[in-house]
Amino acid sequence: MGQRQSKQPSPAAAVHARATTTPTPTPGEDEQQGSALEAERRGRRTTTTRRAAEGAMDTFFLSHGAPTLSIDDTIAAQGFFKSWLPAAVAGAELPRAILVVSGHWEAAAPTVNVIRGNNDTIHDFYGFPKAMYKLKYPAPGAPDLAMKTKELLEQAGFGPVKEDHSRGLDHGAWVPLMFMYPEANVPVCQLSLQSGRDGAYHYELGRALAPLRDDGVLVLGSGSATHNLRRMGPEGTPVPQWAAEFDGWLQEALLGGRHDDVKRYEEKAPHGRVAHPSPDHFLPLHVALGAAGEGAKAELIHRSWSNASLSYASYRFTTAKN
């Protein structure tokens, strides 16, 4: 987590908090709806020709770590996210829209947030510095993308897909995005994880979303490569063996194309259940990997650590060339 305030919150409570209430719509939301829809449609028009030339977009799994990433510039991953646009990690042009699958939204059925205006910023954590609760990331909603996502999932047998017309962006989405796209000018939609389903299920769910990449949509899975809040240690202490071995196994499995092993990480990986006592922060990786298509190639694009055992390893998935 890497925060430097003198009084720190409970890691387990703060990092793994969920939003439990529906955000109150911001004033003037009705006036924002037309501009948000127009921004999304205008983005589609400008990206259609370019995507035909460049090919489908890559997908990504991002380790977003702790909410303090938003204010603590000593966390190395913050620098990585700030370099996203300058380094053209996802391409030289802005995506038409962004679909985020975050470890902080689970639902009994797949659910998309359909926002016809600007997204609210959900501060789904507590006990942190007041400055964090003042941060806003008012990216436009992406209602057209939400409905296309619903259509694709239902066509693939994942329905019925529900619609949430009030939920904004949780910190698994807005914290990395505030550095990646700091002008908040790209429409964003979130898709929930499905409670009680495994990695193989979420991989197939991701495969159903693959056509979005041809339409200029950036598919992001946001979680953590390791996520055991009870085993975090003091800042600056060595990475424990269980975390290093799981993190190394994940890199070898992904880069080696052993996708079936990744889907069955609890039995295949060393310390799988220790690295992820709950699967919520690992399942977004499966969605992003599936969305890149069969035989996708993986690339490690960042690795750093905080709190001894919290890995910020992040990956790019590129569609295999036929």
PDB file of N, CA, C and O in Angstrom, residues 236-308:
ATOM      1  N   GLY A 236       9.393  -1.999   2.718  1.00  0.00           N
ATOM      2  CA  GLY A 236      10.834  -2.156   2.648  1.00  0.00           C
ATOM      3  C   GLY A 236      11.361  -3.504   3.088  1.00  0.00           C
ATOM      4  O   GLY A 236      12.559  -3.762   2.972  1.00  0.00           O
ATOM      5  N   THR A 237      10.491  -4.374   3.576  1.00  0.00           N
ATOM      6  CA  THR A 237      10.935  -5.704   3.988  1.00  0.00           C
ATOM      7  C   THR A 237      10.945  -6.638   2.787  1.00  0.00           C
ATOM      8  O   THR A 237      10.255  -6.392   1.791  1.00  0.00           O
ATOM      9  N   PRO A 238      11.730  -7.723   2.845  1.00  0.00           N
ATOM     10  CA  PRO A 238      11.849  -8.616   1.687  1.00  0.00           C
ATOM     11  C   PRO A 238      10.522  -9.263   1.307  1.00  0.00           C
ATOM     12  O   PRO A 238       9.652  -9.494   2.153  1.00  0.00           O
ATOM     13  N   VAL A 239      10.392  -9.538   0.015  1.00  0.00           N
ATOM     14  CA  VAL A 239       9.206 -10.244  -0.471  1.00  0.00           C
ATOM     15  C   VAL A 239       9.230 -11.666   0.088  1.00  0.00           C
ATOM     16  O   VAL A 239      10.238 -12.375  -0.055  1.00  0.00           O
ATOM     17  N   PRO A 240       8.156 -12.119   0.730  1.00  0.00           N
ATOM     18  CA  PRO A 240       8.156 -13.483   1.276  1.00  0.00           C
ATOM     19  C   PRO A 240       8.186 -14.527   0.170  1.00  0.00           C
ATOM     20  O   PRO A 240       7.758 -14.272  -0.967  1.00  0.00           O
ATOM     21  N   GLN A 241       8.651 -15.699   0.525  1.00  0.00           N
ATOM     22  CA  GLN A 241       8.851 -16.751  -0.470  1.00  0.00           C
ATOM     23  C   GLN A 241       7.556 -17.117  -1.183  1.00  0.00           C
ATOM     24  O   GLN A 241       7.543 -17.292  -2.408  1.00  0.00           O
ATOM     25  N   TRP A 242       6.456 -17.246  -0.445  1.00  0.00           N
ATOM     26  CA  TRP A 242       5.202 -17.660  -1.076  1.00  0.00           C
ATOM     27  C   TRP A 242       4.763 -16.668  -2.152  1.00  0.00           C
ATOM     28  O   TRP A 242       4.283 -17.078  -3.214  1.00  0.00           O
ATOM     29  N   ALA A 243       4.934 -15.361  -1.879  1.00  0.00           N
ATOM     30  CA  ALA A 243       4.519 -14.344  -2.847  1.00  0.00           C
ATOM     31  C   ALA A 243       5.425 -14.353  -4.068  1.00  0.00           C
ATOM     32  O   ALA A 243       4.959 -14.273  -5.218  1.00  0.00           O
ATOM     33  N   ALA A 244       6.741 -14.449  -3.846  1.00  0.00           N
ATOM     34  CA  ALA A 244       7.685 -14.464  -4.957  1.00  0.00           C
ATOM     35  C   ALA A 244       7.481 -15.690  -5.843  1.00  0.00           C
ATOM     36  O   ALA A 244       7.542 -15.595  -7.080  1.00  0.00           O
ATOM     37  N   GLU A 245       7.232 -16.845  -5.231  1.00  0.00           N
ATOM     38  CA  GLU A 245       7.062 -18.064  -6.008  1.00  0.00           C
ATOM     39  C   GLU A 245       5.768 -18.034  -6.815  1.00  0.00           C
ATOM     40  O   GLU A 245       5.742 -18.455  -7.975  1.00  0.00           O
ATOM     41  N   PHE A 246       4.683 -17.528  -6.233  1.00  0.00           N
ATOM     42  CA  PHE A 246       3.436 -17.437  -6.995  1.00  0.00           C
ATOM     43  C   PHE A 246       3.585 -16.434  -8.132  1.00  0.00           C
ATOM     44  O   PHE A 246       3.180 -16.699  -9.271  1.00  0.00           O
ATOM     45  N   ASP A 247       4.174 -15.286  -7.850  1.00  0.00           N
ATOM     46  CA  ASP A 247       4.339 -14.250  -8.857  1.00  0.00           C
ATOM     47  C   ASP A 247       5.211 -14.745 -10.010  1.00  0.00           C
ATOM     48  O   ASP A 247       4.920 -14.487 -11.175  1.00  0.00           O
ATOM     49  N   GLY A 248       6.270 -15.473  -9.681  1.00  0.00           N
ATOM     50  CA  GLY A 248       7.141 -16.031 -10.715  1.00  0.00           C
ATOM     51  C   GLY A 248       6.440 -17.102 -11.526  1.00  0.00           C
ATOM     52  O   GLY A 248       6.602 -17.181 -12.751  1.00  0.00           O
ATOM     53  N   TRP A 249       5.668 -17.953 -10.830  1.00  0.00           N
ATOM     54  CA  TRP A 249       4.907 -18.987 -11.541  1.00  0.00           C
ATOM     55  C   TRP A 249       3.922 -18.360 -12.519  1.00  0.00           C
ATOM     56  O   TRP A 249       3.791 -18.823 -13.659  1.00  0.00           O
ATOM     57  N   LEU A 250       3.247 -17.294 -12.082  1.00  0.00           N
ATOM     58  CA  LEU A 250       2.271 -16.642 -12.950  1.00  0.00           C
ATOM     59  C   LEU A 250       2.944 -16.122 -14.221  1.00  0.00           C
ATOM     60  O   LEU A 250       2.431 -16.308 -15.328  1.00  0.00           O
ATOM     61  N   GLN A 251       4.092 -15.496 -14.076  1.00  0.00           N
ATOM     62  CA  GLN A 251       4.800 -14.989 -15.251  1.00  0.00           C
ATOM     63  C   GLN A 251       5.174 -16.133 -16.181  1.00  0.00           C
ATOM     64  O   GLN A 251       4.961 -16.051 -17.403  1.00  0.00           O
ATOM     65  N   GLU A 252       5.732 -17.199 -15.641  1.00  0.00           N
ATOM     66  CA  GLU A 252       6.147 -18.327 -16.474  1.00  0.00           C
ATOM     67  C   GLU A 252       4.951 -18.965 -17.172  1.00  0.00           C
ATOM     68  O   GLU A 252       5.024 -19.324 -18.358  1.00  0.00           O
ATOM     69  N   ALA A 253       3.837 -19.115 -16.451  1.00  0.00           N
ATOM     70  CA  ALA A 253       2.658 -19.745 -17.032  1.00  0.00           C
ATOM     71  C   ALA A 253       2.063 -18.884 -18.149  1.00  0.00           C
ATOM     72  O   ALA A 253       1.702 -19.388 -19.210  1.00  0.00           O
ATOM     73  N   LEU A 254       1.968 -17.583 -17.921  1.00  0.00           N
ATOM     74  CA  LEU A 254       1.384 -16.702 -18.925  1.00  0.00           C
ATOM     75  C   LEU A 254       2.282 -16.587 -20.153  1.00  0.00           C
ATOM     76  O   LEU A 254       1.821 -16.726 -21.284  1.00  0.00           O
ATOM     77  N   LEU A 255       3.564 -16.328 -19.928  1.00  0.00           N
ATOM     78  CA  LEU A 255       4.465 -16.173 -21.062  1.00  0.00           C
ATOM     79  C   LEU A 255       4.676 -17.485 -21.806  1.00  0.00           C
ATOM     80  O   LEU A 255       4.986 -17.489 -23.006  1.00  0.00           O
ATOM     81  N   GLY A 256       4.508 -18.589 -21.091  1.00  0.00           N
ATOM     82  CA  GLY A 256       4.642 -19.903 -21.715  1.00  0.00           C
ATOM     83  C   GLY A 256       3.370 -20.409 -22.362  1.00  0.00           C
ATOM     84  O   GLY A 256       3.347 -21.521 -22.896  1.00  0.00           O
ATOM     85  N   GLY A 257       2.301 -19.614 -22.308  1.00  0.00           N
ATOM     86  CA  GLY A 257       1.051 -20.005 -22.945  1.00  0.00           C
ATOM     87  C   GLY A 257       0.280 -21.091 -22.224  1.00  0.00           C
ATOM     88  O   GLY A 257      -0.610 -21.724 -22.814  1.00  0.00           O
ATOM     89  N   ARG A 258       0.567 -21.299 -20.935  1.00  0.00           N
ATOM     90  CA  ARG A 258      -0.115 -22.354 -20.176  1.00  0.00           C
ATOM     91  C   ARG A 258      -1.411 -21.789 -19.571  1.00  0.00           C
ATOM     92  O   ARG A 258      -1.577 -21.693 -18.356  1.00  0.00           O
ATOM     93  N   HIS A 259      -2.333 -21.451 -20.447  1.00  0.00           N
ATOM     94  CA  HIS A 259      -3.557 -20.796 -20.002  1.00  0.00           C
ATOM     95  C   HIS A 259      -4.427 -21.715 -19.160  1.00  0.00           C
ATOM     96  O   HIS A 259      -5.097 -21.265 -18.218  1.00  0.00           O
ATOM     97  N   ASP A 260      -4.429 -23.000 -19.480  1.00  0.00           N
ATOM     98  CA  ASP A 260      -5.226 -23.938 -18.681  1.00  0.00           C
ATOM     99  C   ASP A 260      -4.716 -24.003 -17.243  1.00  0.00           C
ATOM    100  O   ASP A 260      -5.507 -24.132 -16.304  1.00  0.00           O
ATOM    101  N   ASP A 261      -3.408 -23.914 -17.069  1.00  0.00           N
ATOM    102  CA  ASP A 261      -2.851 -23.893 -15.714  1.00  0.00           C
ATOM    103  C   ASP A 261      -3.282 -22.636 -14.974  1.00  0.00           C
ATOM    104  O   ASP A 261      -3.589 -22.681 -13.776  1.00  0.00           O
ATOM    105  N   VAL A 262      -3.291 -21.515 -15.687  1.00  0.00           N
ATOM    106  CA  VAL A 262      -3.710 -20.269 -15.037  1.00  0.00           C
ATOM    107  C   VAL A 262      -5.166 -20.343 -14.616  1.00  0.00           C
ATOM    108  O   VAL A 262      -5.536 -19.877 -13.533  1.00  0.00           O
ATOM    109  N   LYS A 263      -6.000 -20.937 -15.446  1.00  0.00           N
ATOM    110  CA  LYS A 263      -7.412 -21.096 -15.090  1.00  0.00           C
ATOM    111  C   LYS A 263      -7.569 -21.939 -13.829  1.00  0.00           C
ATOM    112  O   LYS A 263      -8.503 -21.734 -13.047  1.00  0.00           O
ATOM    113  N   ARG A 264      -6.657 -22.897 -13.625  1.00  0.00           N
ATOM    114  CA  ARG A 264      -6.738 -23.811 -12.474  1.00  0.00           C
ATOM    115  C   ARG A 264      -5.622 -23.497 -11.477  1.00  0.00           C
ATOM    116  O   ARG A 264      -5.013 -24.374 -10.894  1.00  0.00           O
ATOM    117  N   TYR A 265      -5.392 -22.205 -11.266  1.00  0.00           N
ATOM    118  CA  TYR A 265      -4.249 -21.770 -10.456  1.00  0.00           C
ATOM    119  C   TYR A 265      -4.295 -22.300  -9.032  1.00  0.00           C
ATOM    120  O   TYR A 265      -3.246 -22.526  -8.406  1.00  0.00           O
ATOM    121  N   GLU A 266      -5.481 -22.521  -8.487  1.00  0.00           N
ATOM    122  CA  GLU A 266      -5.566 -22.962  -7.096  1.00  0.00           C
ATOM    123  C   GLU A 266      -4.910 -24.321  -6.895  1.00  0.00           C
ATOM    124  O   GLU A 266      -4.370 -24.602  -5.820  1.00  0.00           O
ATOM    125  N   GLU A 267      -4.939 -25.158  -7.923  1.00  0.00           N
ATOM    126  CA  GLU A 267      -4.304 -26.473  -7.820  1.00  0.00           C
ATOM    127  C   GLU A 267      -2.967 -26.551  -8.533  1.00  0.00           C
ATOM    128  O   GLU A 267      -2.136 -27.391  -8.190  1.00  0.00           O
ATOM    129  N   LYS A 268      -2.745 -25.673  -9.515  1.00  0.00           N
ATOM    130  CA  LYS A 268      -1.529 -25.740 -10.318  1.00  0.00           C
ATOM    131  C   LYS A 268      -0.399 -24.847  -9.800  1.00  0.00           C
ATOM    132  O   LYS A 268       0.778 -25.172  -9.972  1.00  0.00           O
ATOM    133  N   ALA A 269      -0.739 -23.728  -9.192  1.00  0.00           N
ATOM    134  CA  ALA A 269       0.279 -22.752  -8.790  1.00  0.00           C
ATOM    135  C   ALA A 269       0.807 -23.048  -7.401  1.00  0.00           C
ATOM    136  O   ALA A 269       0.081 -23.539  -6.536  1.00  0.00           O
ATOM    137  N   PRO A 270       2.076 -22.749  -7.139  1.00  0.00           N
ATOM    138  CA  PRO A 270       2.573 -22.828  -5.765  1.00  0.00           C
ATOM    139  C   PRO A 270       1.921 -21.729  -4.924  1.00  0.00           C
ATOM    140  O   PRO A 270       1.864 -20.571  -5.337  1.00  0.00           O
ATOM    141  N   HIS A 271       1.380 -22.111  -3.791  1.00  0.00           N
ATOM    142  CA  HIS A 271       0.780 -21.169  -2.840  1.00  0.00           C
ATOM    143  C   HIS A 271      -0.409 -20.411  -3.435  1.00  0.00           C
ATOM    144  O   HIS A 271      -0.678 -19.268  -3.059  1.00  0.00           O
ATOM    145  N   GLY A 272      -1.143 -21.066  -4.331  1.00  0.00           N
ATOM    146  CA  GLY A 272      -2.250 -20.387  -4.993  1.00  0.00           C
ATOM    147  C   GLY A 272      -3.291 -19.859  -4.030  1.00  0.00           C
ATOM    148  O   GLY A 272      -3.758 -18.718  -4.167  1.00  0.00           O
ATOM    149  N   ARG A 273      -3.656 -20.650  -3.047  1.00  0.00           N
ATOM    150  CA  ARG A 273      -4.689 -20.219  -2.102  1.00  0.00           C
ATOM    151  C   ARG A 273      -4.154 -19.247  -1.059  1.00  0.00           C
ATOM    152  O   ARG A 273      -4.935 -18.554  -0.398  1.00  0.00           O
ATOM    153  N   VAL A 274      -2.843 -19.206  -0.922  1.00  0.00           N
ATOM    154  CA  VAL A 274      -2.241 -18.210  -0.032  1.00  0.00           C
ATOM    155  C   VAL A 274      -2.168 -16.864  -0.743  1.00  0.00           C
ATOM    156  O   VAL A 274      -2.498 -15.821  -0.173  1.00  0.00           O
ATOM    157  N   ALA A 275      -1.759 -16.887  -1.994  1.00  0.00           N
ATOM    158  CA  ALA A 275      -1.659 -15.648  -2.769  1.00  0.00           C
ATOM    159  C   ALA A 275      -3.021 -15.015  -2.988  1.00  0.00           C
ATOM    160  O   ALA A 275      -3.140 -13.781  -3.048  1.00  0.00           O
ATOM    161  N   HIS A 276      -4.051 -15.862  -3.099  1.00  0.00           N
ATOM    162  CA  HIS A 276      -5.407 -15.362  -3.338  1.00  0.00           C
ATOM    163  C   HIS A 276      -6.395 -16.161  -2.488  1.00  0.00           C
ATOM    164  O   HIS A 276      -7.065 -17.071  -2.990  1.00  0.00           O
ATOM    165  N   PRO A 277      -6.526 -15.820  -1.196  1.00  0.00           N
ATOM    166  CA  PRO A 277      -7.514 -16.502  -0.361  1.00  0.00           C
ATOM    167  C   PRO A 277      -8.931 -16.362  -0.919  1.00  0.00           C
ATOM    168  O   PRO A 277      -9.770 -17.231  -0.740  1.00  0.00           O
ATOM    169  N   SER A 278      -9.185 -15.237  -1.581  1.00  0.00           N
ATOM    170  CA  SER A 278     -10.427 -15.006  -2.310  1.00  0.00           C
ATOM    171  C   SER A 278     -10.045 -14.699  -3.751  1.00  0.00           C
ATOM    172  O   SER A 278      -9.057 -14.001  -4.000  1.00  0.00           O
ATOM    173  N   PRO A 279     -10.804 -15.194  -4.725  1.00  0.00           N
ATOM    174  CA  PRO A 279     -10.368 -15.051  -6.123  1.00  0.00           C
ATOM    175  C   PRO A 279     -10.670 -13.701  -6.759  1.00  0.00           C
ATOM    176  O   PRO A 279     -10.270 -13.467  -7.900  1.00  0.00           O
ATOM    177  N   ASP A 280     -11.336 -12.785  -6.061  1.00  0.00           N
ATOM    178  CA  ASP A 280     -11.874 -11.592  -6.717  1.00  0.00           C
ATOM    179  C   ASP A 280     -10.825 -10.736  -7.415  1.00  0.00           C
ATOM    180  O   ASP A 280     -11.091 -10.150  -8.453  1.00  0.00           O
ATOM    181  N   HIS A 281      -9.602 -10.657  -6.850  1.00  0.00           N
ATOM    182  CA  HIS A 281      -8.584  -9.808  -7.470  1.00  0.00           C
ATOM    183  C   HIS A 281      -7.757 -10.535  -8.529  1.00  0.00           C
ATOM    184  O   HIS A 281      -6.894  -9.921  -9.156  1.00  0.00           O
ATOM    185  N   PHE A 282      -8.046 -11.819  -8.743  1.00  0.00           N
ATOM    186  CA  PHE A 282      -7.342 -12.583  -9.765  1.00  0.00           C
ATOM    187  C   PHE A 282      -8.228 -12.864 -10.978  1.00  0.00           C
ATOM    188  O   PHE A 282      -7.736 -12.984 -12.098  1.00  0.00           O
ATOM    189  N   LEU A 283      -9.529 -12.923 -10.765  1.00  0.00           N
ATOM    190  CA  LEU A 283     -10.439 -13.227 -11.867  1.00  0.00           C
ATOM    191  C   LEU A 283     -10.425 -12.182 -12.980  1.00  0.00           C
ATOM    192  O   LEU A 283     -10.631 -12.544 -14.155  1.00  0.00           O
ATOM    193  N   PRO A 284     -10.188 -10.887 -12.691  1.00  0.00           N
ATOM    194  CA  PRO A 284     -10.099  -9.939 -13.809  1.00  0.00           C
ATOM    195  C   PRO A 284      -9.012 -10.301 -14.815  1.00  0.00           C
ATOM    196  O   PRO A 284      -9.140  -9.986 -16.003  1.00  0.00           O
ATOM    197  N   LEU A 285      -7.942 -10.969 -14.362  1.00  0.00           N
ATOM    198  CA  LEU A 285      -6.903 -11.412 -15.290  1.00  0.00           C
ATOM    199  C   LEU A 285      -7.483 -12.409 -16.295  1.00  0.00           C
ATOM    200  O   LEU A 285      -7.175 -12.344 -17.484  1.00  0.00           O
ATOM    201  N   HIS A 286      -8.329 -13.304 -15.818  1.00  0.00           N
ATOM    202  CA  HIS A 286      -8.901 -14.312 -16.708  1.00  0.00           C
ATOM    203  C   HIS A 286      -9.794 -13.679 -17.765  1.00  0.00           C
ATOM    204  O   HIS A 286      -9.808 -14.113 -18.916  1.00  0.00           O
ATOM    205  N   VAL A 287     -10.535 -12.647 -17.380  1.00  0.00           N
ATOM    206  CA  VAL A 287     -11.390 -11.970 -18.354  1.00  0.00           C
ATOM    207  C   VAL A 287     -10.539 -11.299 -19.429  1.00  0.00           C
ATOM    208  O   VAL A 287     -10.801 -11.435 -20.634  1.00  0.00           O
ATOM    209  N   ALA A 288      -9.504 -10.585 -19.012  1.00  0.00           N
ATOM    210  CA  ALA A 288      -8.642  -9.902 -19.971  1.00  0.00           C
ATOM    211  C   ALA A 288      -7.925 -10.898 -20.878  1.00  0.00           C
ATOM    212  O   ALA A 288      -7.785 -10.675 -22.091  1.00  0.00           O
ATOM    213  N   LEU A 289      -7.465 -12.003 -20.309  1.00  0.00           N
ATOM    214  CA  LEU A 289      -6.781 -13.028 -21.097  1.00  0.00           C
ATOM    215  C   LEU A 289      -7.733 -13.646 -22.113  1.00  0.00           C
ATOM    216  O   LEU A 289      -7.392 -13.817 -23.293  1.00  0.00           O
ATOM    217  N   GLY A 290      -8.946 -13.966 -21.691  1.00  0.00           N
ATOM    218  CA  GLY A 290      -9.924 -14.541 -22.606  1.00  0.00           C
ATOM    219  C   GLY A 290     -10.298 -13.592 -23.720  1.00  0.00           C
ATOM    220  O   GLY A 290     -10.477 -14.012 -24.870  1.00  0.00           O
ATOM    221  N   ALA A 291     -10.400 -12.310 -23.397  1.00  0.00           N
ATOM    222  CA  ALA A 291     -10.795 -11.319 -24.400  1.00  0.00           C
ATOM    223  C   ALA A 291      -9.759 -11.155 -25.498  1.00  0.00           C
ATOM    224  O   ALA A 291     -10.077 -10.671 -26.585  1.00  0.00           O
ATOM    225  N   ALA A 292      -8.523 -11.556 -25.230  1.00  0.00           N
ATOM    226  CA  ALA A 292      -7.469 -11.478 -26.246  1.00  0.00           C
ATOM    227  C   ALA A 292      -7.523 -12.640 -27.227  1.00  0.00           C
ATOM    228  O   ALA A 292      -6.823 -12.626 -28.238  1.00  0.00           O
ATOM    229  N   GLY A 293      -8.339 -13.651 -26.921  1.00  0.00           N
ATOM    230  CA  GLY A 293      -8.537 -14.742 -27.862  1.00  0.00           C
ATOM    231  C   GLY A 293      -7.642 -15.943 -27.608  1.00  0.00           C
ATOM    232  O   GLY A 293      -6.660 -15.887 -26.860  1.00  0.00           O
ATOM    233  N   GLU A 294      -7.990 -17.035 -28.244  1.00  0.00           N
ATOM    234  CA  GLU A 294      -7.251 -18.284 -28.104  1.00  0.00           C
ATOM    235  C   GLU A 294      -5.801 -18.107 -28.536  1.00  0.00           C
ATOM    236  O   GLU A 294      -5.517 -17.507 -29.570  1.00  0.00           O
ATOM    237  N   GLY A 295      -4.880 -18.611 -27.726  1.00  0.00           N
ATOM    238  CA  GLY A 295      -3.469 -18.543 -28.061  1.00  0.00           C
ATOM    239  C   GLY A 295      -2.857 -17.173 -27.911  1.00  0.00           C
ATOM    240  O   GLY A 295      -1.783 -16.900 -28.478  1.00  0.00           O
ATOM    241  N   ALA A 296      -3.486 -16.284 -27.150  1.00  0.00           N
ATOM    242  CA  ALA A 296      -2.956 -14.933 -26.960  1.00  0.00           C
ATOM    243  C   ALA A 296      -1.563 -14.972 -26.343  1.00  0.00           C
ATOM    244  O   ALA A 296      -1.254 -15.838 -25.519  1.00  0.00           O
ATOM    245  N   LYS A 297      -0.743 -14.036 -26.745  1.00  0.00           N
ATOM    246  CA  LYS A 297       0.608 -13.915 -26.219  1.00  0.00           C
ATOM    247  C   LYS A 297       0.626 -12.918 -25.065  1.00  0.00           C
ATOM    248  O   LYS A 297       0.017 -11.850 -25.145  1.00  0.00           O
ATOM    249  N   ALA A 298       1.324 -13.266 -23.996  1.00  0.00           N
ATOM    250  CA  ALA A 298       1.406 -12.416 -22.816  1.00  0.00           C
ATOM    251  C   ALA A 298       2.761 -11.734 -22.740  1.00  0.00           C
ATOM    252  O   ALA A 298       3.784 -12.291 -23.149  1.00  0.00           O
ATOM    253  N   GLU A 299       2.747 -10.519 -22.199  1.00  0.00           N
ATOM    254  CA  GLU A 299       3.974  -9.754 -21.977  1.00  0.00           C
ATOM    255  C   GLU A 299       3.895  -9.094 -20.609  1.00  0.00           C
ATOM    256  O   GLU A 299       2.906  -8.414 -20.300  1.00  0.00           O
ATOM    257  N   LEU A 300       4.907  -9.291 -19.788  1.00  0.00           N
ATOM    258  CA  LEU A 300       4.982  -8.587 -18.511  1.00  0.00           C
ATOM    259  C   LEU A 300       5.392  -7.138 -18.790  1.00  0.00           C
ATOM    260  O   LEU A 300       6.457  -6.887 -19.335  1.00  0.00           O
ATOM    261  N   ILE A 301       4.545  -6.190 -18.418  1.00  0.00           N
ATOM    262  CA  ILE A 301       4.835  -4.785 -18.725  1.00  0.00           C
ATOM    263  C   ILE A 301       5.193  -3.980 -17.478  1.00  0.00           C
ATOM    264  O   ILE A 301       5.656  -2.842 -17.598  1.00  0.00           O
ATOM    265  N   HIS A 302       5.005  -4.543 -16.298  1.00  0.00           N
ATOM    266  CA  HIS A 302       5.438  -3.866 -15.071  1.00  0.00           C
ATOM    267  C   HIS A 302       5.486  -4.873 -13.938  1.00  0.00           C
ATOM    268  O   HIS A 302       4.663  -5.784 -13.863  1.00  0.00           O
ATOM    269  N   ARG A 303       6.459  -4.665 -13.055  1.00  0.00           N
ATOM    270  CA  ARG A 303       6.494  -5.434 -11.801  1.00  0.00           C
ATOM    271  C   ARG A 303       7.106  -4.559 -10.718  1.00  0.00           C
ATOM    272  O   ARG A 303       8.172  -3.961 -10.901  1.00  0.00           O
ATOM    273  N   SER A 304       6.436  -4.457  -9.615  1.00  0.00           N
ATOM    274  CA  SER A 304       6.963  -3.814  -8.420  1.00  0.00           C
ATOM    275  C   SER A 304       6.192  -4.374  -7.235  1.00  0.00           C
ATOM    276  O   SER A 304       5.211  -5.125  -7.407  1.00  0.00           O
ATOM    277  N   TRP A 305       6.635  -4.017  -6.041  1.00  0.00           N
ATOM    278  CA  TRP A 305       6.018  -4.540  -4.823  1.00  0.00           C
ATOM    279  C   TRP A 305       5.784  -3.422  -3.825  1.00  0.00           C
ATOM    280  O   TRP A 305       6.505  -2.417  -3.824  1.00  0.00           O
ATOM    281  N   SER A 306       4.796  -3.620  -2.978  1.00  0.00           N
ATOM    282  CA  SER A 306       4.643  -2.785  -1.789  1.00  0.00           C
ATOM    283  C   SER A 306       4.173  -3.667  -0.653  1.00  0.00           C
ATOM    284  O   SER A 306       3.669  -4.783  -0.870  1.00  0.00           O
ATOM    285  N   ASN A 307       4.357  -3.189   0.566  1.00  0.00           N
ATOM    286  CA  ASN A 307       3.939  -3.943   1.747  1.00  0.00           C
ATOM    287  C   ASN A 307       4.438  -5.383   1.702  1.00  0.00           C
ATOM    288  O   ASN A 307       3.744  -6.313   2.093  1.00  0.00           O
ATOM    289  N   ALA A 308       5.651  -5.563   1.198  1.00  0.00           N
ATOM    290  CA  ALA A 308       6.352  -6.852   1.137  1.00  0.00           C
ATOM    291  C   ALA A 308       5.710  -7.828   0.160  1.00  0.00           C
ATOM    292  O   ALA A 308       6.385  -8.364  -0.718  1.00  0.00           O
TER     293      ALA A 308
END
